GROMACS .gro file of C-alpha atoms in nm:
model
  465
    1MET     CA    1  -5.965   7.639  -6.860
    2ARG     CA    2  -5.622   7.509  -7.001
    3TYR     CA    3  -5.490   7.482  -6.632
    4LEU     CA    4  -5.811   7.303  -6.530
    5ALA     CA    5  -5.785   7.074  -6.820
    6PHE     CA    6  -5.421   7.005  -6.726
    7ILE     CA    7  -5.501   6.922  -6.374
    8LEU     CA    8  -5.792   6.684  -6.485
    9ALA     CA    9  -5.559   6.509  -6.720
   10ALA     CA   10  -5.288   6.474  -6.454
   11ILE     CA   11  -5.551   6.333  -6.206
   12THR     CA   12  -5.686   6.094  -6.481
   13SER     CA   13  -5.343   5.996  -6.557
   14ALA     CA   14  -5.260   5.922  -6.192
   15GLU     CA   15  -5.583   5.732  -6.154
   16MET     CA   16  -5.498   5.518  -6.458
   17GLN     CA   17  -5.148   5.440  -6.334
   18ALA     CA   18  -5.279   5.339  -5.995
   19PHE     CA   19  -5.547   5.119  -6.163
   20GLN     CA   20  -5.285   4.956  -6.391
   21LEU     CA   21  -5.060   4.882  -6.090
   22ALA     CA   22  -5.336   4.650  -5.943
   23PRO     CA   23  -5.252   4.277  -6.035
   24ARG     CA   24  -5.456   4.127  -6.298
   25LEU     CA   25  -5.437   3.792  -6.117
   26VAL     CA   26  -5.367   3.694  -5.754
   27VAL     CA   27  -5.226   3.342  -5.710
   28ASN     CA   28  -5.245   3.215  -5.359
   29ILE     CA   29  -5.019   2.917  -5.320
   30THR     CA   30  -5.076   2.735  -4.983
   31ILE     CA   31  -4.837   2.449  -4.922
   32ASP     CA   32  -4.956   2.203  -4.655
   33GLN     CA   33  -4.681   2.161  -4.380
   34LEU     CA   34  -4.412   2.350  -4.574
   35ARG     CA   35  -4.119   2.417  -4.344
   36THR     CA   36  -3.833   2.666  -4.371
   37ASP     CA   37  -3.580   2.433  -4.232
   38TYR     CA   38  -3.661   2.167  -4.501
   39ILE     CA   39  -3.649   2.440  -4.758
   40ASP     CA   40  -3.303   2.533  -4.660
   41ALA     CA   41  -3.191   2.182  -4.597
   42PHE     CA   42  -3.253   2.065  -4.956
   43ALA     CA   43  -3.178   2.400  -5.133
   44PRO     CA   44  -2.880   2.267  -5.329
   45LEU     CA   45  -3.109   2.008  -5.508
   46TYR     CA   46  -3.367   2.260  -5.629
   47CYS     CA   47  -3.406   2.379  -5.998
   48ALA     CA   48  -3.370   2.751  -6.079
   49GLY     CA   49  -3.737   2.827  -6.120
   50GLY     CA   50  -3.913   2.679  -5.808
   51LEU     CA   51  -3.852   2.727  -5.440
   52ARG     CA   52  -3.510   2.887  -5.517
   53ARG     CA   53  -3.670   3.150  -5.720
   54VAL     CA   54  -3.945   3.215  -5.483
   55MET     CA   55  -3.710   3.261  -5.191
   56HIS     CA   56  -3.450   3.477  -5.395
   57GLU     CA   57  -3.699   3.690  -5.595
   58GLY     CA   58  -3.979   3.745  -5.345
   59LEU     CA   59  -4.034   3.948  -5.036
   60VAL     CA   60  -3.978   3.684  -4.769
   61TYR     CA   61  -4.104   3.707  -4.420
   62ASP     CA   62  -3.905   3.446  -4.235
   63GLY     CA   63  -4.084   3.456  -3.911
   64ALA     CA   64  -4.442   3.360  -3.986
   65GLY     CA   65  -4.670   3.211  -3.742
   66TYR     CA   66  -5.054   3.154  -3.678
   67PRO     CA   67  -5.214   3.370  -3.411
   68PHE     CA   68  -5.398   3.066  -3.250
   69SER     CA   69  -5.341   2.705  -3.124
   70PRO     CA   70  -5.376   2.419  -3.218
   71VAL     CA   71  -5.347   2.452  -3.594
   72ASP     CA   72  -5.443   2.197  -3.854
   73ARG     CA   73  -5.494   2.203  -4.230
   74SER     CA   74  -5.853   2.320  -4.231
   75SER     CA   75  -5.827   2.583  -3.956
   76ALA     CA   76  -5.507   2.719  -4.129
   77THR     CA   77  -5.679   2.738  -4.481
   78ALA     CA   78  -5.972   2.916  -4.333
   79THR     CA   79  -5.758   3.175  -4.160
   80LEU     CA   80  -5.550   3.244  -4.465
   81SER     CA   81  -5.872   3.308  -4.685
   82THR     CA   82  -6.060   3.510  -4.419
   83GLY     CA   83  -5.775   3.691  -4.249
   84THR     CA   84  -5.918   3.609  -3.907
   85THR     CA   85  -5.902   3.320  -3.646
   86PRO     CA   86  -6.144   3.025  -3.572
   87TYR     CA   87  -6.290   3.249  -3.290
   88TYR     CA   88  -6.471   3.431  -3.563
   89ASN     CA   89  -6.451   3.234  -3.887
   90GLY     CA   90  -6.581   2.899  -3.713
   91ILE     CA   91  -6.327   2.659  -3.850
   92VAL     CA   92  -6.173   2.532  -3.528
   93SER     CA   93  -6.028   2.220  -3.697
   94SER     CA   94  -6.103   1.967  -3.970
   95ARG     CA   95  -6.369   1.800  -3.739
   96TRP     CA   96  -6.561   1.897  -3.426
   97LEU     CA   97  -6.869   1.792  -3.232
   98ASP     CA   98  -7.205   1.913  -3.348
   99ARG     CA   99  -7.369   2.060  -3.040
  100GLU     CA  100  -7.716   1.959  -3.146
  101THR     CA  101  -7.656   1.602  -3.257
  102LEU     CA  102  -7.346   1.538  -3.036
  103GLN     CA  103  -7.197   1.365  -3.336
  104PRO     CA  104  -6.868   1.459  -3.509
  105VAL     CA  105  -6.895   1.665  -3.829
  106PHE     CA  106  -6.638   1.744  -4.102
  107CYS     CA  107  -6.573   2.124  -4.164
  108VAL     CA  108  -6.723   2.130  -4.510
  109ASP     CA  109  -7.001   1.880  -4.457
  110ASP     CA  110  -7.347   1.998  -4.591
  111THR     CA  111  -7.669   1.814  -4.571
  112LYS     CA  112  -7.800   1.979  -4.890
  113HIS     CA  113  -7.488   1.992  -5.106
  114VAL     CA  114  -7.285   1.715  -4.942
  115ASN     CA  115  -6.986   1.954  -4.929
  116SER     CA  116  -6.998   2.348  -4.907
  117PRO     CA  117  -6.844   2.637  -4.733
  118ARG     CA  118  -7.166   2.705  -4.520
  119ARG     CA  119  -6.976   2.629  -4.185
  120LEU     CA  120  -6.733   2.921  -4.270
  121GLN     CA  121  -6.876   3.204  -4.070
  122THR     CA  122  -6.718   3.504  -4.227
  123SER     CA  123  -6.635   3.626  -4.573
  124THR     CA  124  -6.307   3.551  -4.774
  125VAL     CA  125  -6.088   3.760  -4.983
  126GLY     CA  126  -6.236   3.601  -5.284
  127ASP     CA  127  -6.592   3.673  -5.165
  128GLU     CA  128  -6.495   4.038  -5.126
  129LEU     CA  129  -6.342   4.041  -5.476
  130LYS     CA  130  -6.671   3.915  -5.616
  131VAL     CA  131  -6.877   4.170  -5.433
  132SER     CA  132  -6.659   4.454  -5.533
  133THR     CA  133  -6.659   4.368  -5.896
  134ASN     CA  134  -7.040   4.286  -5.898
  135GLY     CA  135  -6.932   3.932  -5.985
  136ALA     CA  136  -6.712   4.019  -6.278
  137ALA     CA  137  -6.391   3.877  -6.111
  138ILE     CA  138  -6.309   3.514  -6.167
  139VAL     CA  139  -6.232   3.308  -5.861
  140TYR     CA  140  -6.130   2.937  -5.864
  141SER     CA  141  -5.963   2.700  -5.611
  142PHE     CA  142  -5.782   2.379  -5.678
  143ALA     CA  143  -5.661   2.125  -5.415
  144ALA     CA  144  -5.602   1.767  -5.370
  145GLU     CA  145  -5.827   1.773  -5.060
  146LYS     CA  146  -6.178   1.911  -5.049
  147ASP     CA  147  -6.141   2.108  -4.728
  148MET     CA  148  -5.850   2.302  -4.858
  149ALA     CA  149  -6.037   2.369  -5.196
  150ILE     CA  150  -6.364   2.485  -5.044
  151LEU     CA  151  -6.232   2.686  -4.744
  152ALA     CA  152  -5.989   2.872  -4.967
  153ALA     CA  153  -6.257   2.941  -5.235
  154GLY     CA  154  -6.513   3.070  -5.002
  155HIS     CA  155  -6.881   3.133  -5.050
  156ALA     CA  156  -6.894   3.329  -5.372
  157ALA     CA  157  -6.628   3.158  -5.596
  158ASP     CA  158  -6.697   3.035  -5.937
  159GLY     CA  159  -6.570   2.694  -5.841
  160ALA     CA  160  -6.379   2.485  -5.601
  161PHE     CA  161  -6.225   2.156  -5.726
  162TRP     CA  162  -6.054   1.869  -5.555
  163LEU     CA  163  -5.935   1.515  -5.642
  164ASN     CA  164  -6.161   1.215  -5.575
  165LYS     CA  165  -6.025   0.859  -5.505
  166GLY     CA  166  -6.023   0.790  -5.868
  167GLY     CA  167  -5.783   1.081  -5.940
  168THR     CA  168  -6.039   1.295  -6.133
  169TRP     CA  169  -6.163   1.635  -6.041
  170GLN     CA  170  -6.498   1.686  -5.862
  171THR     CA  171  -6.683   1.992  -5.716
  172SER     CA  172  -6.986   2.066  -5.509
  173THR     CA  173  -7.344   2.147  -5.623
  174TYR     CA  174  -7.321   2.459  -5.398
  175TYR     CA  175  -7.102   2.616  -5.667
  176PRO     CA  176  -7.232   2.698  -6.031
  177GLY     CA  177  -7.147   2.342  -6.136
  178MET     CA  178  -6.877   2.164  -6.326
  179PRO     CA  179  -6.791   2.381  -6.633
  180LYS     CA  180  -6.766   2.228  -6.964
  181TRP     CA  181  -6.395   2.298  -7.002
  182MET     CA  182  -6.341   2.114  -6.673
  183LYS     CA  183  -6.547   1.816  -6.784
  184ALA     CA  184  -6.344   1.789  -7.104
  185TYR     CA  185  -6.029   1.814  -6.897
  186ASN     CA  186  -6.145   1.532  -6.665
  187LYS     CA  187  -6.204   1.304  -6.968
  188LEU     CA  188  -5.873   1.395  -7.114
  189LYS     CA  189  -5.677   1.336  -6.798
  190SER     CA  190  -5.860   1.050  -6.634
  191ALA     CA  191  -5.665   0.771  -6.807
  192SER     CA  192  -5.327   0.881  -6.671
  193SER     CA  193  -5.423   1.074  -6.353
  194THR     CA  194  -5.326   0.807  -6.105
  195LEU     CA  195  -4.970   0.794  -6.236
  196VAL     CA  196  -4.917   1.166  -6.181
  197ASN     CA  197  -4.786   1.334  -5.874
  198ARG     CA  198  -5.089   1.499  -5.687
  199ASN     CA  199  -4.907   1.833  -5.674
  200ASP     CA  200  -4.863   1.814  -6.050
  201GLN     CA  201  -5.224   1.741  -6.096
  202VAL     CA  202  -5.325   2.051  -5.893
  203VAL     CA  203  -5.070   2.259  -6.105
  204ASP     CA  204  -5.197   2.119  -6.438
  205ALA     CA  205  -5.559   2.187  -6.353
  206SER     CA  206  -5.482   2.534  -6.216
  207LEU     CA  207  -5.294   2.630  -6.545
  208HIS     CA  208  -5.575   2.487  -6.752
  209ALA     CA  209  -5.823   2.707  -6.572
  210ILE     CA  210  -5.614   3.011  -6.643
  211THR     CA  211  -5.623   2.929  -7.016
  212ALA     CA  212  -5.990   2.820  -7.042
  213THR     CA  213  -6.131   3.112  -6.850
  214ALA     CA  214  -5.882   3.383  -6.970
  215MET     CA  215  -5.789   3.472  -6.613
  216GLY     CA  216  -5.571   3.787  -6.589
  217LYS     CA  217  -5.652   3.905  -6.940
  218ASP     CA  218  -5.871   4.208  -6.865
  219ASN     CA  219  -5.844   4.493  -6.616
  220VAL     CA  220  -6.066   4.321  -6.357
  221SER     CA  221  -5.843   4.132  -6.096
  222ASP     CA  222  -5.905   3.759  -6.074
  223MET     CA  223  -5.799   3.521  -5.797
  224LEU     CA  224  -5.670   3.157  -5.815
  225TYR     CA  225  -5.610   2.949  -5.504
  226VAL     CA  226  -5.359   2.666  -5.554
  227SER     CA  227  -5.310   2.417  -5.261
  228LEU     CA  228  -5.006   2.193  -5.273
  229SER     CA  229  -4.851   1.961  -5.013
  230ALA     CA  230  -4.505   1.911  -4.861
  231THR     CA  231  -4.623   1.609  -4.645
  232LYS     CA  232  -4.432   1.284  -4.604
  233PRO     CA  233  -4.558   0.951  -4.731
  234ASP     CA  234  -4.793   0.758  -4.510
  235ASN     CA  235  -4.628   0.505  -4.285
  236MET     CA  236  -4.280   0.631  -4.370
  237PRO     CA  237  -4.006   0.450  -4.160
  238VAL     CA  238  -3.848   0.706  -3.913
  239ALA     CA  239  -3.504   0.591  -4.028
  240HIS     CA  240  -3.581   0.705  -4.374
  241TRP     CA  241  -3.737   1.040  -4.311
  242GLN     CA  242  -3.449   1.249  -4.460
  243THR     CA  243  -3.437   1.052  -4.780
  244GLU     CA  244  -3.806   1.070  -4.816
  245MET     CA  245  -3.847   1.436  -4.729
  246GLU     CA  246  -3.567   1.514  -4.971
  247SER     CA  247  -3.781   1.351  -5.248
  248VAL     CA  248  -4.105   1.530  -5.131
  249TYR     CA  249  -3.925   1.866  -5.147
  250MET     CA  250  -3.760   1.801  -5.490
  251GLN     CA  251  -4.105   1.703  -5.634
  252LEU     CA  252  -4.261   2.004  -5.478
  253ASP     CA  253  -3.990   2.226  -5.625
  254ASN     CA  254  -4.063   2.090  -5.976
  255SER     CA  255  -4.438   2.140  -5.933
  256LEU     CA  256  -4.387   2.497  -5.824
  257GLU     CA  257  -4.155   2.568  -6.117
  258ARG     CA  258  -4.413   2.439  -6.357
  259LEU     CA  259  -4.678   2.658  -6.197
  260LEU     CA  260  -4.463   2.979  -6.204
  261THR     CA  261  -4.332   2.920  -6.563
  262GLY     CA  262  -4.693   2.852  -6.686
  263ILE     CA  263  -4.823   3.159  -6.527
  264GLU     CA  264  -4.533   3.366  -6.666
  265LYS     CA  265  -4.601   3.241  -7.016
  266GLN     CA  266  -4.965   3.303  -7.004
  267ILE     CA  267  -4.991   3.644  -6.824
  268GLY     CA  268  -4.637   3.756  -6.713
  269LEU     CA  269  -4.530   3.785  -6.349
  270ASP     CA  270  -4.519   4.165  -6.371
  271LYS     CA  271  -4.902   4.151  -6.392
  272VAL     CA  272  -4.945   3.890  -6.121
  273LEU     CA  273  -4.929   3.894  -5.739
  274ILE     CA  274  -4.812   3.550  -5.607
  275VAL     CA  275  -4.841   3.458  -5.248
  276VAL     CA  276  -4.670   3.145  -5.098
  277THR     CA  277  -4.708   3.037  -4.742
  278SER     CA  278  -4.775   2.720  -4.538
  279THR     CA  279  -5.048   2.565  -4.320
  280GLY     CA  280  -4.794   2.596  -4.026
  281TYR     CA  281  -4.828   2.265  -3.853
  282THR     CA  282  -4.664   1.929  -3.899
  283ASP     CA  283  -4.782   1.567  -3.849
  284GLU     CA  284  -4.521   1.392  -3.646
  285SER     CA  285  -4.487   1.029  -3.548
  286ILE     CA  286  -4.496   0.991  -3.174
  287ALA     CA  287  -4.223   0.758  -3.039
  288ASP     CA  288  -4.244   0.545  -2.739
  289LEU     CA  289  -4.088   0.802  -2.488
  290THR     CA  290  -4.057   0.551  -2.216
  291LYS     CA  291  -3.792   0.379  -2.426
  292TYR     CA  292  -3.575   0.689  -2.395
  293HIS     CA  293  -3.665   0.758  -2.031
  294ILE     CA  294  -3.846   1.074  -2.126
  295PRO     CA  295  -4.129   1.184  -1.880
  296THR     CA  296  -4.464   1.070  -2.016
  297GLY     CA  297  -4.799   0.927  -1.920
  298THR     CA  298  -5.153   0.872  -2.032
  299PHE     CA  299  -5.443   1.089  -1.933
  300TYR     CA  300  -5.776   0.893  -1.970
  301ILE     CA  301  -6.026   1.151  -2.047
  302ASN     CA  302  -6.339   0.927  -2.048
  303ARG     CA  303  -6.254   0.785  -1.702
  304THR     CA  304  -6.197   1.146  -1.578
  305ALA     CA  305  -6.521   1.270  -1.719
  306ASN     CA  306  -6.707   0.981  -1.546
  307LEU     CA  307  -6.544   1.084  -1.218
  308LEU     CA  308  -6.628   1.456  -1.278
  309ASN     CA  309  -6.997   1.350  -1.320
  310ILE     CA  310  -6.991   1.178  -0.985
  311TYR     CA  311  -6.819   1.479  -0.816
  312LEU     CA  312  -7.069   1.730  -0.954
  313GLY     CA  313  -7.359   1.496  -0.874
  314ALA     CA  314  -7.247   1.487  -0.509
  315ILE     CA  315  -7.276   1.865  -0.510
  316TYR     CA  316  -7.578   1.948  -0.731
  317GLY     CA  317  -7.759   1.622  -0.743
  318GLN     CA  318  -7.723   1.316  -0.976
  319GLY     CA  319  -7.696   1.374  -1.343
  320ARG     CA  320  -7.484   1.351  -1.657
  321TYR     CA  321  -7.330   1.689  -1.642
  322VAL     CA  322  -7.053   1.605  -1.898
  323GLU     CA  323  -7.268   1.505  -2.192
  324GLN     CA  324  -7.009   1.432  -2.445
  325ILE     CA  325  -6.634   1.421  -2.518
  326TYR     CA  326  -6.445   1.500  -2.839
  327GLY     CA  327  -6.072   1.512  -2.853
  328ASN     CA  328  -5.951   1.705  -2.555
  329GLN     CA  329  -6.284   1.887  -2.507
  330LEU     CA  330  -6.574   1.832  -2.262
  331TYR     CA  331  -6.928   1.931  -2.365
  332PHE     CA  332  -7.167   1.993  -2.073
  333ASN     CA  333  -7.550   1.949  -2.062
  334HIS     CA  334  -7.660   2.311  -2.028
  335LYS     CA  335  -8.035   2.208  -1.995
  336LEU     CA  336  -7.948   1.987  -1.686
  337ILE     CA  337  -7.753   2.261  -1.531
  338ASP     CA  338  -8.036   2.516  -1.594
  339GLN     CA  339  -8.275   2.279  -1.424
  340LYS     CA  340  -8.041   2.249  -1.129
  341ARG     CA  341  -8.073   2.630  -1.095
  342VAL     CA  342  -7.697   2.676  -1.095
  343SER     CA  343  -7.489   2.892  -1.323
  344ILE     CA  344  -7.262   2.734  -1.585
  345SER     CA  345  -6.984   2.946  -1.466
  346GLU     CA  346  -6.989   2.800  -1.122
  347VAL     CA  347  -7.014   2.447  -1.264
  348LEU     CA  348  -6.717   2.513  -1.482
  349SER     CA  349  -6.523   2.676  -1.193
  350ARG     CA  350  -6.567   2.362  -0.975
  351SER     CA  351  -6.489   2.131  -1.263
  352ARG     CA  352  -6.165   2.316  -1.337
  353GLU     CA  353  -6.059   2.276  -0.966
  354PHE     CA  354  -6.138   1.898  -0.988
  355LEU     CA  355  -5.951   1.851  -1.309
  356ALA     CA  356  -5.640   2.041  -1.219
  357GLN     CA  357  -5.583   1.775  -0.938
  358ASN     CA  358  -5.526   1.503  -1.204
  359ALA     CA  359  -5.178   1.395  -1.297
  360GLY     CA  360  -5.078   1.490  -1.655
  361VAL     CA  361  -5.299   1.808  -1.677
  362ALA     CA  362  -5.102   2.117  -1.761
  363ASP     CA  363  -5.402   2.356  -1.788
  364ILE     CA  364  -5.773   2.376  -1.815
  365TYR     CA  365  -5.945   2.635  -2.030
  366THR     CA  366  -6.322   2.687  -1.974
  367SER     CA  367  -6.549   2.867  -2.219
  368ASP     CA  368  -6.626   3.152  -1.984
  369ARG     CA  369  -6.254   3.219  -1.932
  370LEU     CA  370  -6.177   3.216  -2.296
  371LEU     CA  371  -6.474   3.448  -2.362
  372ASP     CA  372  -6.315   3.699  -2.123
  373GLY     CA  373  -6.028   3.746  -2.365
  374ASN     CA  374  -5.753   3.717  -2.118
  375THR     CA  375  -5.430   3.807  -2.307
  376ASP     CA  376  -5.226   3.528  -2.136
  377ILE     CA  377  -5.438   3.262  -2.312
  378LEU     CA  378  -5.510   3.463  -2.634
  379LYS     CA  379  -5.370   3.192  -2.877
  380ILE     CA  380  -5.597   2.940  -2.721
  381ARG     CA  381  -5.899   3.182  -2.718
  382ASN     CA  382  -5.843   3.261  -3.088
  383GLY     CA  383  -5.863   2.894  -3.168
  384PHE     CA  384  -6.191   2.866  -2.978
  385ASN     CA  385  -6.540   2.925  -3.108
  386PRO     CA  386  -6.821   2.970  -2.861
  387THR     CA  387  -7.078   2.815  -3.090
  388ILE     CA  388  -6.864   2.505  -3.174
  389SER     CA  389  -6.611   2.423  -2.915
  390GLY     CA  390  -6.653   2.244  -2.591
  391ASP     CA  391  -6.713   2.401  -2.251
  392ILE     CA  392  -6.381   2.275  -2.113
  393ILE     CA  393  -6.048   2.225  -2.317
  394ILE     CA  394  -5.795   2.023  -2.141
  395GLU     CA  395  -5.416   2.075  -2.213
  396VAL     CA  396  -5.227   1.764  -2.116
  397ALA     CA  397  -4.860   1.804  -2.000
  398PRO     CA  398  -4.577   1.792  -2.268
  399GLY     CA  399  -4.507   1.431  -2.375
  400TRP     CA  400  -4.835   1.307  -2.222
  401LYS     CA  401  -5.104   1.131  -2.427
  402LEU     CA  402  -5.474   1.199  -2.384
  403LEU     CA  403  -5.671   0.889  -2.456
  404ASN     CA  404  -6.048   0.823  -2.487
  405GLU     CA  405  -6.091   0.445  -2.440
  406ASP     CA  406  -6.445   0.454  -2.562
  407THR     CA  407  -6.352   0.596  -2.907
  408GLN     CA  408  -5.981   0.526  -2.907
  409GLN     CA  409  -5.924   0.903  -2.984
  410THR     CA  410  -5.588   1.009  -2.889
  411PHE     CA  411  -5.429   1.359  -2.845
  412THR     CA  412  -5.053   1.424  -2.760
  413ASN     CA  413  -4.919   1.750  -2.647
  414ARG     CA  414  -4.598   1.849  -2.820
  415ALA     CA  415  -4.522   2.213  -2.815
  416GLY     CA  416  -4.274   2.337  -3.061
  417PHE     CA  417  -4.203   2.605  -3.317
  418MET     CA  418  -4.224   2.519  -3.683
  419PRO     CA  419  -4.058   2.771  -3.904
  420PHE     CA  420  -4.234   2.864  -4.225
  421PRO     CA  421  -4.226   3.158  -4.461
  422ILE     CA  422  -4.472   3.403  -4.613
  423VAL     CA  423  -4.352   3.518  -4.966
  424PHE     CA  424  -4.497   3.781  -5.193
  425MET     CA  425  -4.359   3.815  -5.534
  426GLY     CA  426  -4.469   3.952  -5.880
  427ILE     CA  427  -4.607   4.296  -5.969
  428GLY     CA  428  -4.386   4.569  -5.823
  429ILE     CA  429  -4.246   4.364  -5.541
  430LYS     CA  430  -3.871   4.393  -5.471
  431SER     CA  431  -3.666   4.105  -5.329
  432GLN     CA  432  -3.611   4.126  -4.958
  433ARG     CA  433  -3.568   3.913  -4.656
  434VAL     CA  434  -3.755   4.028  -4.340
  435SER     CA  435  -3.689   3.859  -4.012
  436THR     CA  436  -3.966   4.023  -3.809
  437GLN     CA  437  -4.218   3.784  -3.677
  438ILE     CA  438  -4.563   3.817  -3.826
  439THR     CA  439  -4.895   3.632  -3.825
  440VAL     CA  440  -5.068   3.488  -4.133
  441ASP     CA  441  -5.393   3.675  -4.065
  442ARG     CA  442  -5.212   3.983  -4.231
  443ILE     CA  443  -5.195   3.815  -4.571
  444ALA     CA  444  -5.560   3.867  -4.658
  445PRO     CA  445  -5.569   4.244  -4.586
  446THR     CA  446  -5.239   4.275  -4.780
  447ILE     CA  447  -5.403   4.112  -5.083
  448ALA     CA  448  -5.719   4.322  -5.034
  449LYS     CA  449  -5.512   4.643  -5.032
  450ALA     CA  450  -5.318   4.525  -5.352
  451ILE     CA  451  -5.627   4.480  -5.548
  452ARG     CA  452  -5.822   4.771  -5.390
  453ILE     CA  453  -6.100   4.603  -5.217
  454ARG     CA  454  -6.202   4.590  -4.863
  455ALA     CA  455  -6.069   4.310  -4.639
  456PRO     CA  456  -6.296   4.023  -4.526
  457ASN     CA  457  -6.559   4.126  -4.289
  458ALA     CA  458  -6.407   3.977  -3.961
  459CYS     CA  459  -6.041   4.075  -4.059
  460ASN     CA  460  -5.899   4.346  -3.833
  461ALA     CA  461  -5.532   4.282  -3.906
  462ALA     CA  462  -5.319   4.535  -4.071
  463PRO     CA  463  -5.172   4.490  -4.424
  464LEU     CA  464  -4.798   4.402  -4.437
  465PHE     CA  465  -4.735   4.670  -4.694
   0.00000   0.00000   0.00000
């Protein structure tokens, strides 16, 4: 009996030790357009507790990337929270064309709640944490922009908050509502909010949420999403980019130090898992390439769509086969094609042959080809969603501009690698630099493993450790 009691005690002790090793709070810090080359370039200017601390004390994966293309702020945020690509989570970009209305929609638009995560088609890490704890875990998200706040928070969060034009915090009626502590905070901060750096506003509100809700104070893991920005000011002159970006990264560094110091004082980093990464894309000003004798041109997509309709009409009979254009995508009239008693695959194949003859076209991706899962076009396929994306996606040649003269929409193809890190620091994590290339869809399962819950329901990526 004594031997059995000893074994049971040992098992109980091991279970308690394992339980205690789970972080009390997970802080997901996503920094819009954060770049490793800029982090390194301005390193001598940083304080001790911000970016320098993160890069020196954390487990740093240098070669991070997204497993799909193209990437923008919204699709990146959704991938980080769901651990899967737009092919499954449905957030192909910030905006896309609604197939029913043929009108553009924003990724968090909602007719009932104005804004919500309803267009997000899979669960997030925060959702799974809520499910596994029967709602006991606290999950909040703070961002300057509503898409980052909502897509990070997911469906089951206690709240997602973003800054309105007046500089105060707002949320959606989809969530439980604006808590009393947040209303009080808004009144307290509204007078001076417009004078404060937006990253600092996000940091201050996030730290206030930790205090007001006692996040990280019990044995149930909680989750906080903090979305910051490393973007350049609007209309910044090209000649001044280095000076301006230096200022941007110094301010970001100060904001990050305030966040880490605040968390350390309230909870202690030995009880917290901190994850820092980037949205992995960059907005760049497009110069006049002809001035520098660089090959370029303009592909007029609306003119081309009209010619394609004439071409298909000559084969199958008159009709508007290309029903709508959005960005670099063509949406076909499936009802018309059915009436013509022809398969969509045949129409797409002929369209592809026609489009390939146009100057400035590098490649054409058709929905049937993308659904085949060809590994040669896997990154494009992963950024595609069959219920949302167009039937044809046109990739223009490098340096070329795609222009829709009807809507004045432009799209320029500029391939290029933007280096950014994934950093884990805090509870039980040793400082290390890893150069192996990895993709960001592995962050969600790594967090899920750390807090002993299942990964989001469309995530099939392996944890990093």
